[in-house]
Short mmCIF file of C-alpha atoms and ligand atoms in Angstrom, two decimals:
data_model
loop_
_atom_site.label_atom_id
_atom_site.label_comp_id
_atom_site.label_asym_id
_atom_site.label_seq_id
_atom_site.Cartn_x
_atom_site.Cartn_y
_atom_site.Cartn_z
CA UNK A 7 28.66 32.05 134.50
CA UNK A 8 30.47 28.85 133.56
CA UNK A 9 29.33 26.73 130.61
CA UNK A 10 28.73 23.70 132.84
CA UNK A 11 26.53 25.74 135.11
CA UNK A 12 24.42 27.23 132.34
CA UNK A 13 24.05 23.85 130.65
CA UNK A 14 23.07 22.29 133.95
CA UNK A 15 20.51 24.97 134.75
CA UNK A 16 19.08 24.91 131.21
CA UNK A 17 18.76 21.16 131.37
CA UNK A 18 17.07 21.07 134.76
CA UNK A 19 14.74 23.97 133.96
CA UNK A 20 13.66 22.73 130.52
CA UNK A 21 12.99 19.04 131.21
CA UNK A 22 9.67 19.98 132.87
CA UNK A 23 8.21 16.70 134.17
CA UNK A 24 11.53 15.06 134.89
CA UNK A 25 12.85 18.05 136.77
CA UNK A 26 9.65 18.18 138.81
CA UNK A 27 10.16 14.53 139.75
CA UNK A 28 13.76 15.22 140.77
CA UNK A 29 12.60 18.20 142.81
CA UNK A 30 10.05 16.09 144.60
CA UNK A 31 12.41 13.29 145.42
CA UNK A 32 15.29 15.37 146.71
CA UNK A 33 13.85 18.78 147.36
CA UNK A 34 16.14 20.11 144.61
CA UNK A 35 19.15 19.99 146.91
CA UNK A 36 21.47 18.59 144.25
CA UNK A 37 20.69 21.56 141.97
CA UNK A 38 21.50 23.97 144.78
CA UNK A 39 24.73 22.17 145.52
CA UNK A 40 25.70 22.33 141.84
CA UNK A 41 24.79 26.03 141.65
CA UNK A 42 26.76 26.64 144.85
CA UNK A 43 29.83 24.94 143.43
CA UNK A 44 29.68 27.35 140.50
CA UNK A 45 29.57 30.23 142.97
CA UNK A 46 32.83 29.25 144.63
CA UNK A 47 35.20 32.20 144.70
CA UNK A 48 32.46 34.70 143.81
CA UNK A 49 32.27 37.44 146.50
CA UNK A 50 29.00 37.11 148.49
CA UNK A 51 27.90 40.65 147.51
CA UNK A 52 28.18 39.67 143.84
CA UNK A 53 26.51 36.29 144.40
CA UNK A 54 23.66 38.14 146.13
CA UNK A 55 22.65 39.64 142.77
CA UNK A 56 22.90 36.44 140.69
CA UNK A 57 19.28 35.68 139.85
CA UNK A 58 20.08 32.33 138.23
CA UNK A 59 21.51 31.13 141.51
CA UNK A 60 18.63 32.48 143.61
CA UNK A 61 16.14 31.05 141.12
CA UNK A 62 17.34 27.62 142.24
CA UNK A 63 16.79 28.54 145.88
CA UNK A 64 13.31 29.93 145.16
CA UNK A 65 12.30 26.66 143.51
CA UNK A 66 13.44 24.68 146.53
CA UNK A 67 10.42 25.99 148.48
CA UNK A 68 6.86 24.81 147.83
CA UNK A 69 5.13 27.91 149.11
CA UNK A 70 1.97 29.82 148.29
CA UNK A 71 2.94 32.27 145.54
CA UNK A 72 -0.58 33.72 145.46
CA UNK A 73 0.57 35.89 148.35
CA UNK A 74 3.79 37.82 148.98
CA UNK A 75 5.01 36.79 152.39
CA UNK A 76 7.05 39.58 153.98
CA UNK A 77 6.57 38.22 157.49
CA UNK A 78 9.39 35.73 157.76
CA UNK A 79 10.33 37.32 161.06
CA UNK A 80 7.45 35.48 162.71
CA UNK A 81 8.13 31.98 161.46
CA UNK A 82 9.51 30.65 158.17
CA UNK A 83 8.45 27.89 155.81
CA UNK A 84 10.91 25.02 155.35
CA UNK A 85 12.31 24.17 151.92
CA UNK A 86 11.01 20.92 150.41
CA UNK A 87 14.15 18.97 151.33
CA UNK A 88 13.55 19.74 155.01
CA UNK A 89 9.79 19.34 154.94
CA UNK A 90 10.00 15.99 153.12
CA UNK A 91 12.56 14.72 155.62
CA UNK A 92 10.38 15.87 158.49
CA UNK A 93 7.38 13.97 157.11
CA UNK A 94 9.57 10.89 156.48
CA UNK A 95 10.79 10.91 160.08
CA UNK A 96 7.18 11.29 161.26
CA UNK A 97 6.09 8.27 159.20
CA UNK A 98 8.96 6.19 160.49
CA UNK A 99 8.42 7.13 164.13
CA UNK A 100 4.72 6.31 163.87
CA UNK A 101 5.39 2.70 162.83
CA UNK A 102 6.23 1.69 166.40
CA UNK A 103 7.24 4.81 168.30
CA UNK A 104 8.74 2.97 171.23
CA UNK A 105 11.14 1.28 168.83
CA UNK A 106 11.48 3.45 165.77
CA UNK A 107 11.42 6.74 167.61
CA UNK A 108 13.20 5.99 170.86
CA UNK A 109 15.67 3.45 169.55
CA UNK A 110 16.46 4.68 166.03
CA UNK A 111 15.42 8.31 165.56
CA UNK A 112 16.07 9.88 168.97
CA UNK A 113 19.84 9.20 168.91
CA UNK A 114 19.87 11.43 165.78
CA UNK A 115 19.76 14.36 168.19
CA UNK A 116 23.47 13.86 168.87
CA UNK A 117 24.22 14.51 165.20
CA UNK A 118 22.09 17.67 165.36
CA UNK A 119 24.06 18.77 168.42
CA UNK A 120 27.36 18.26 166.61
CA UNK A 121 26.23 20.00 163.42
CA UNK A 122 24.81 23.00 165.29
CA UNK A 123 27.95 23.27 167.43
CA UNK A 124 30.14 23.13 164.34
CA UNK A 125 28.01 25.83 162.64
CA UNK A 126 28.23 28.27 165.55
CA UNK A 127 31.74 27.36 166.69
CA UNK A 128 31.22 25.88 170.14
CA UNK A 129 31.75 22.53 171.87
CA UNK A 130 28.82 20.10 171.26
CA UNK A 131 28.79 19.69 175.03
CA UNK A 132 27.68 23.34 175.26
CA UNK A 133 24.70 22.86 172.93
CA UNK A 134 21.20 21.93 174.20
CA UNK A 135 18.35 21.27 171.74
CA UNK A 136 15.12 23.05 172.69
CA UNK A 137 11.71 23.61 171.11
CA UNK A 138 12.19 27.32 170.44
CA UNK A 139 13.92 30.51 171.60
CA UNK A 140 11.39 31.04 174.37
CA UNK A 141 12.20 27.71 175.99
CA UNK A 142 15.94 28.28 175.54
CA UNK A 143 15.87 31.76 177.07
CA UNK A 144 13.61 30.73 179.95
CA UNK A 145 16.01 27.91 180.85
CA UNK A 146 18.75 30.53 180.94
CA UNK A 147 16.70 33.10 182.89
CA UNK A 148 15.11 30.80 185.48
CA UNK A 149 18.26 28.77 186.11
CA UNK A 150 20.35 31.60 187.58
CA UNK A 151 20.45 31.98 191.37
CA UNK A 152 19.62 35.47 192.65
CA UNK A 153 19.25 37.14 196.05
CA UNK A 154 16.30 39.48 196.76
CA UNK A 155 17.27 42.96 195.57
CA UNK A 156 19.55 41.68 192.81
CA UNK A 157 19.04 43.50 189.53
CA UNK A 158 18.95 42.43 185.90
CA UNK A 159 19.21 45.00 183.14
CA UNK A 160 17.89 44.98 179.60
CA UNK A 161 16.58 47.44 177.00
CA UNK A 162 12.97 48.51 176.53
CA UNK A 163 13.03 46.78 173.12
CA UNK A 164 13.64 43.23 174.29
CA UNK A 165 11.14 40.49 173.54
CA UNK A 166 7.98 40.47 175.72
CA UNK A 167 8.29 36.84 176.81
CA UNK A 168 11.76 37.38 178.19
CA UNK A 169 10.43 40.43 180.03
CA UNK A 170 7.51 38.47 181.54
CA UNK A 171 10.00 35.82 182.64
CA UNK A 172 11.97 38.41 184.65
CA UNK A 173 8.66 39.83 185.94
CA UNK A 174 7.76 36.42 187.33
CA UNK A 175 11.15 36.29 189.07
CA UNK A 176 10.46 39.73 190.49
CA UNK A 177 7.27 38.38 192.09
CA UNK A 178 8.74 35.09 193.28
CA UNK A 179 12.33 35.96 194.11
CA UNK A 180 12.27 39.69 194.83
CA UNK A 181 14.69 40.64 192.07
CA UNK A 182 14.41 43.90 190.15
CA UNK A 183 14.21 44.27 186.38
CA UNK A 184 15.66 47.55 185.07
CA UNK A 185 14.81 48.37 181.46
CA UNK A 186 16.51 51.30 179.80
CA UNK A 187 15.63 53.10 176.54
CA UNK A 188 17.84 52.91 173.46
CA UNK A 189 18.00 55.37 170.55
CA UNK A 190 16.17 54.20 167.42
CA UNK A 191 17.86 54.04 165.03
CA UNK A 192 21.16 54.22 166.91
CA UNK A 193 24.15 56.03 165.50
CA UNK A 194 26.08 52.76 165.60
CA UNK A 195 26.61 49.61 167.64
CA UNK A 196 29.27 51.10 169.89
CA UNK A 197 26.83 53.77 170.99
CA UNK A 198 24.49 50.95 172.06
CA UNK A 199 27.26 49.28 174.08
CA UNK A 200 27.75 52.52 176.01
CA UNK A 201 24.07 52.46 177.00
CA UNK A 202 24.50 49.03 178.57
CA UNK A 203 27.62 50.17 180.43
CA UNK A 204 25.93 53.30 181.78
CA UNK A 205 23.02 51.28 183.15
CA UNK A 206 25.06 48.75 185.14
CA UNK A 207 24.80 49.30 188.92
CA UNK A 208 26.56 47.60 191.86
CA UNK A 209 23.43 45.40 192.18
CA UNK A 210 23.43 44.21 188.54
CA UNK A 211 23.69 40.40 188.44
CA UNK A 212 22.75 39.65 184.81
CA UNK A 213 22.32 41.35 181.43
CA UNK A 214 19.74 40.28 178.86
CA UNK A 215 20.17 41.49 175.30
CA UNK A 216 19.01 40.71 171.80
CA UNK A 217 21.58 39.86 169.14
CA UNK A 218 19.13 41.28 166.58
CA UNK A 219 16.08 43.22 167.74
CA UNK A 220 12.86 41.85 166.25
CA UNK A 221 11.06 45.20 166.02
CA UNK A 222 13.83 47.10 164.20
CA UNK A 223 16.30 44.53 162.78
CA UNK A 224 19.17 46.33 164.55
CA UNK A 225 22.18 44.11 165.34
CA UNK A 226 23.48 44.62 168.87
CA UNK A 227 27.15 44.68 169.96
CA UNK A 228 27.20 41.38 171.85
CA UNK A 229 30.97 41.07 172.13
CA UNK A 230 31.41 44.63 173.40
CA UNK A 231 28.66 44.23 176.01
CA UNK A 232 30.13 40.87 177.10
CA UNK A 233 33.56 42.47 177.58
CA UNK A 234 32.01 45.27 179.66
CA UNK A 235 29.94 42.79 181.73
CA UNK A 236 32.68 40.22 182.27
CA UNK A 237 35.06 42.84 183.67
CA UNK A 238 32.45 43.13 186.46
CA UNK A 239 31.72 39.37 186.72
CA UNK A 240 28.21 39.73 185.23
CA UNK A 241 26.82 37.00 182.93
CA UNK A 242 25.23 37.95 179.59
CA UNK A 243 22.15 36.16 178.22
CA UNK A 244 21.67 36.67 174.48
CA UNK A 245 18.35 36.30 172.67
CA UNK A 246 19.44 35.26 169.19
CA UNK A 247 15.98 34.41 167.78
CA UNK A 248 16.58 36.53 164.68
CA UNK A 249 20.33 36.47 164.37
CA UNK A 250 21.05 32.76 163.89
CA UNK A 251 20.55 31.88 160.22
CA UNK A 252 20.75 35.55 159.15
CA UNK A 253 24.04 36.81 160.54
CA UNK A 254 27.29 34.87 160.45
CA UNK A 255 29.05 34.58 163.80
CA UNK A 256 30.95 32.20 166.07
CA UNK A 257 30.04 31.72 169.69
CA UNK A 258 33.68 32.03 170.77
CA UNK A 259 33.83 35.48 169.14
CA UNK A 260 30.67 36.65 170.92
CA UNK A 261 31.94 35.26 174.26
CA UNK A 262 28.45 35.35 175.81
CA UNK A 263 27.37 33.04 178.63
CA UNK A 264 23.98 31.92 177.28
CA UNK A 265 22.58 32.13 173.74
CA UNK A 266 19.06 31.01 172.81
CA UNK A 267 17.42 30.87 169.40
CA UNK A 268 14.59 29.34 167.43
CA UNK A 269 15.48 27.28 164.38
CA UNK A 270 12.02 27.59 162.76
CA UNK A 271 12.79 31.18 161.90
CA UNK A 272 15.90 31.87 159.85
CA UNK A 273 17.34 28.35 159.70
CA UNK A 274 14.01 27.21 158.10
CA UNK A 275 13.90 24.05 160.24
CA UNK A 276 10.53 22.49 161.20
CA UNK A 277 8.35 24.44 163.61
CA UNK A 278 9.14 23.56 167.21
CA UNK A 279 12.95 23.65 167.09
CA UNK A 280 15.57 25.78 168.84
CA UNK A 281 18.83 25.65 170.76
CA UNK A 282 20.43 26.94 173.92
CA UNK A 283 24.18 27.45 174.14
CA UNK A 284 25.55 27.46 177.69
CA UNK A 285 29.21 28.31 178.20
CA UNK A 286 31.06 25.27 179.52
CA UNK A 287 31.95 26.61 182.98
CA UNK A 288 28.36 27.71 183.65
CA UNK A 289 26.60 24.37 183.01
CA UNK A 290 27.25 22.76 186.41
CA UNK A 291 25.75 25.49 188.61
CA UNK A 292 22.85 26.38 186.33
CA UNK A 293 19.48 24.92 187.40
CA UNK A 294 17.53 23.07 184.67
CA UNK A 295 13.98 24.37 184.08
CA UNK A 296 12.47 20.89 184.33
CA UNK A 297 14.08 18.78 187.03
CA UNK A 298 16.87 16.43 186.00
CA UNK A 299 18.12 13.38 187.92
CA UNK A 300 21.19 15.37 188.89
CA UNK A 301 20.39 19.08 188.53
CA UNK A 302 23.99 19.97 189.34
CA UNK A 303 25.43 17.68 186.67
CA UNK A 304 28.04 19.11 184.35
CA UNK A 305 26.07 17.73 181.38
CA UNK A 306 24.30 19.96 178.84
CA UNK A 307 21.61 17.28 178.36
CA UNK A 308 20.13 18.10 181.77
CA UNK A 309 18.49 21.12 180.05
CA UNK A 310 16.62 18.78 177.67
CA UNK A 311 14.58 16.94 180.33
CA UNK A 312 11.16 17.58 178.81
CA UNK A 313 9.92 13.96 178.73
CA UNK A 314 9.03 12.32 175.43
CA UNK A 315 10.17 14.71 172.77
CA UNK A 316 9.44 15.22 169.06
CA UNK A 317 12.23 13.28 167.33
CA UNK A 318 11.00 14.03 163.79
CA UNK A 319 11.26 17.82 164.31
CA UNK A 320 14.67 17.51 165.87
CA UNK A 321 16.16 15.15 163.29
CA UNK A 322 15.04 17.32 160.39
CA UNK A 323 17.26 20.11 161.78
CA UNK A 324 20.03 18.07 160.10
CA UNK A 325 18.50 18.70 156.67
CA UNK A 326 17.93 22.37 157.49
CA UNK A 327 21.63 22.73 158.29
CA UNK A 328 22.60 20.95 155.07
CA UNK A 329 20.34 23.32 153.11
CA UNK A 330 21.74 26.36 154.93
CA UNK A 331 25.33 25.37 154.19
CA UNK A 332 24.40 24.51 150.59
CA UNK A 333 23.30 28.13 150.08
CA UNK A 334 26.31 29.39 152.05
CA UNK A 335 25.93 31.43 155.24
CA UNK A 336 27.72 34.52 153.87
CA UNK A 337 25.78 34.35 150.61
CA UNK A 338 22.48 34.12 152.46
CA UNK A 339 23.33 37.14 154.63
CA UNK A 340 24.39 39.13 151.55
CA UNK A 341 21.18 38.21 149.70
CA UNK A 342 18.93 39.22 152.59
CA UNK A 343 20.82 42.51 152.84
CA UNK A 344 20.43 43.01 149.07
CA UNK A 345 16.66 42.41 149.23
CA UNK A 346 16.38 44.88 152.12
CA UNK A 347 18.31 47.56 150.23
CA UNK A 348 16.24 46.97 147.10
CA UNK A 349 13.07 48.29 148.76
CA UNK A 350 14.64 50.56 151.40
CA UNK A 351 16.80 52.62 149.04
CA UNK A 352 13.86 53.32 146.74
CA UNK A 353 11.42 54.18 149.52
CA UNK A 354 13.79 56.43 151.46
CA UNK A 355 13.99 58.75 148.44
CA UNK A 356 10.58 59.96 149.60
CA UNK A 357 10.64 62.60 152.35
CA UNK A 358 7.74 61.11 154.31
CA UNK A 359 9.34 57.68 154.64
CA UNK A 360 11.22 56.80 157.83
CA UNK A 361 13.26 53.73 158.80
CA UNK A 362 13.93 52.44 162.30
CA UNK A 363 17.28 50.74 161.84
CA UNK A 364 20.67 51.43 160.37
CA UNK A 365 20.95 49.91 156.85
CA UNK A 366 24.68 49.17 156.94
CA UNK A 367 25.30 45.40 156.57
CA UNK A 368 27.16 45.35 159.89
CA UNK A 369 24.12 46.88 161.62
CA UNK A 370 21.18 44.99 160.04
CA UNK A 371 20.60 42.14 157.55
CA UNK A 372 17.17 41.27 156.11
CA UNK A 373 14.81 42.64 158.79
CA UNK A 374 13.90 46.33 158.69
CA UNK A 375 11.00 48.53 159.70
CA UNK A 376 9.54 51.33 157.63
CA UNK A 377 6.74 53.85 157.99
CA UNK A 378 5.11 56.68 156.04
CA UNK A 379 4.45 59.86 158.00
CA UNK A 380 0.72 60.47 158.36
CA UNK A 381 -0.24 56.86 157.62
CA UNK A 382 -1.35 54.54 160.42
CA UNK A 383 0.80 51.35 160.20
CA UNK A 384 -2.04 48.94 161.04
CA UNK A 385 -4.23 50.49 158.32
CA UNK A 386 -1.35 50.23 155.86
CA UNK A 387 -0.87 46.53 156.69
CA UNK A 388 -4.58 45.90 156.02
CA UNK A 389 -4.43 47.83 152.76
CA UNK A 390 -1.39 45.89 151.49
CA UNK A 391 -3.16 42.65 152.29
CA UNK A 392 -6.59 43.57 150.96
CA UNK A 393 -5.41 45.14 147.72
CA UNK A 394 -2.21 43.22 146.92
CA UNK A 395 -2.15 40.10 149.15
CA UNK A 396 1.14 41.33 150.59
CA UNK A 397 1.56 39.93 154.11
CA UNK A 398 3.54 41.89 156.71
CA UNK A 399 2.97 43.12 160.26
CA UNK A 400 2.73 46.47 162.06
CA UNK A 401 4.99 47.17 165.03
CA UNK A 402 3.19 48.98 167.83
CA UNK A 403 6.05 49.76 170.24
CA UNK A 404 5.90 53.16 172.01
CA UNK A 405 8.91 54.44 170.00
CA UNK A 406 8.46 52.33 166.86
CA UNK A 407 5.26 52.56 164.89
CA UNK A 408 6.05 51.08 161.51
CA UNK A 409 5.80 48.05 159.21
CA UNK A 410 8.25 45.22 159.71
CA UNK A 411 9.43 43.87 156.37
CA UNK A 412 11.10 40.47 156.43
CA UNK A 413 11.68 38.74 153.07
CA UNK A 414 13.47 35.41 152.87
CA UNK A 415 15.74 33.61 150.42
CA UNK A 416 12.72 32.45 148.40
CA UNK A 417 11.47 36.04 147.90
CA UNK A 418 11.95 37.25 144.33
CA UNK A 419 13.16 40.78 143.46
CA UNK A 420 9.90 41.20 141.52
CA UNK A 421 7.93 40.53 144.71
CA UNK A 422 10.02 43.14 146.51
CA UNK A 423 9.29 45.61 143.70
CA UNK A 424 5.55 44.88 143.93
CA UNK A 425 5.73 45.83 147.61
CA UNK A 426 7.72 49.00 146.81
CA UNK A 427 5.26 49.99 144.06
CA UNK A 428 2.34 49.48 146.45
CA UNK A 429 4.04 51.69 149.06
CA UNK A 430 4.78 54.39 146.49
CA UNK A 431 1.15 54.36 145.44
CA UNK A 432 0.16 55.04 149.07
CA UNK A 433 2.77 57.81 149.38
CA UNK A 434 1.28 59.45 146.28
CA UNK A 435 -2.45 58.78 146.72
CA UNK A 436 -2.91 57.93 150.40
CA UNK A 437 -5.05 55.05 151.64
CA UNK A 438 -8.48 54.48 150.08
CA UNK A 439 -11.26 56.07 152.14
C1 PLP B 520 13.56 38.63 169.66
C2 PLP B 520 12.72 37.40 169.84
N1 PLP B 520 12.99 36.58 170.85
C3 PLP B 520 12.29 35.47 171.08
C4 PLP B 520 11.23 35.11 170.27
C5 PLP B 520 10.44 33.89 170.58
O1 PLP B 520 10.54 32.95 169.56
P1 PLP B 520 9.69 31.61 169.68
O2 PLP B 520 8.24 32.01 169.73
O3 PLP B 520 10.04 30.84 168.47
O4 PLP B 520 10.07 30.95 170.95
C6 PLP B 520 10.90 35.93 169.19
C7 PLP B 520 9.78 35.60 168.29
O5 PLP B 520 9.40 36.30 167.39
C8 PLP B 520 11.67 37.11 168.97
O6 PLP B 520 11.38 37.94 167.96
#
């Protein structure tokens, strides 16, 4: 570590009151930026283990440390810099909403569009701002034109809301949803791509797939499936709820047709934020979910016709992106992978422990599921909460009965070890009667 960095960290950590005041006023962003500058040139895998650096990130969140939150897969807290900005925008918009919100804050959405597009490598004119992944994916799913008898294919591990959306189209439009099983954990991503290919029929008109599956953490081969689908003229709709903010990718490399995500998960933006990417040549013919003045317009904004919208939430996405880039996308991915390995490598030394995803960094990042043979996952979740105030969830899928463990950048290695110790105690002694 450089002298300037150590001196800077010592100074900011020791000057108690003053540093607290700085943290409150800026959310500690300047300390993260300084720490990041010192990390320049350090390989992400090495940076992932630098506890001085991650100490800065941990302090940027004002969270409840009386619990250990290993359920960031549901929804994530925002760091102070984002939360403070969100509250500031709310205060401003409330002064005279018809002026301060509509006239001054709402145009900030265009900056969000540009920043998101730059982050994921697409044209801003392909980027619609939504309230979450559900809204984004439903715009994609309901806007496609189908004939009765047309088929859409997806796995039996895709998210329930996207499944119910197709089910509604089955009832209204006479389409058919075909779900196929996938091996868990798979040998590798290419094996998964073959499953998609084998399930395409002459009636297949769309493919829905997750970029990262929420119940296992497995990363799916989006590019390979897109190549297979596009050779047959089939569009691919990607549910990226867990991938954006965890994995590093560019839309042009994925080459999918639609990509929806929430931003209140891994980007740590305010709750009620998401985006939908629509490939340029698909915008014109895609129906908006809520009617637009010209539903056949070649304008991505037609997918944002929800009426008066929450400008404060949307504008604070700007701060979330600044925070994300201040950490560094590669560094964040490497840290989440490191935290996952820290518990998974220790627990898998025990014969009764099973995992439901592949641990390689190209196959999963921070989300992973784990179980102990002979122990009911829901009972284990209750035990971890009641005895240790460790918060996680049980997955109850027909093929996956396990605990989903999802730390975040604010999670300390010590917290991970407390979870691992608690699990080892159960492996040794079982659950209390
Ligand atoms: C894979 C997947 N898709 C979509 C969603 C929906 O996200 P949201 O409720 O933010 O719309 C989730 C939420 O957990 C998810 O895990």
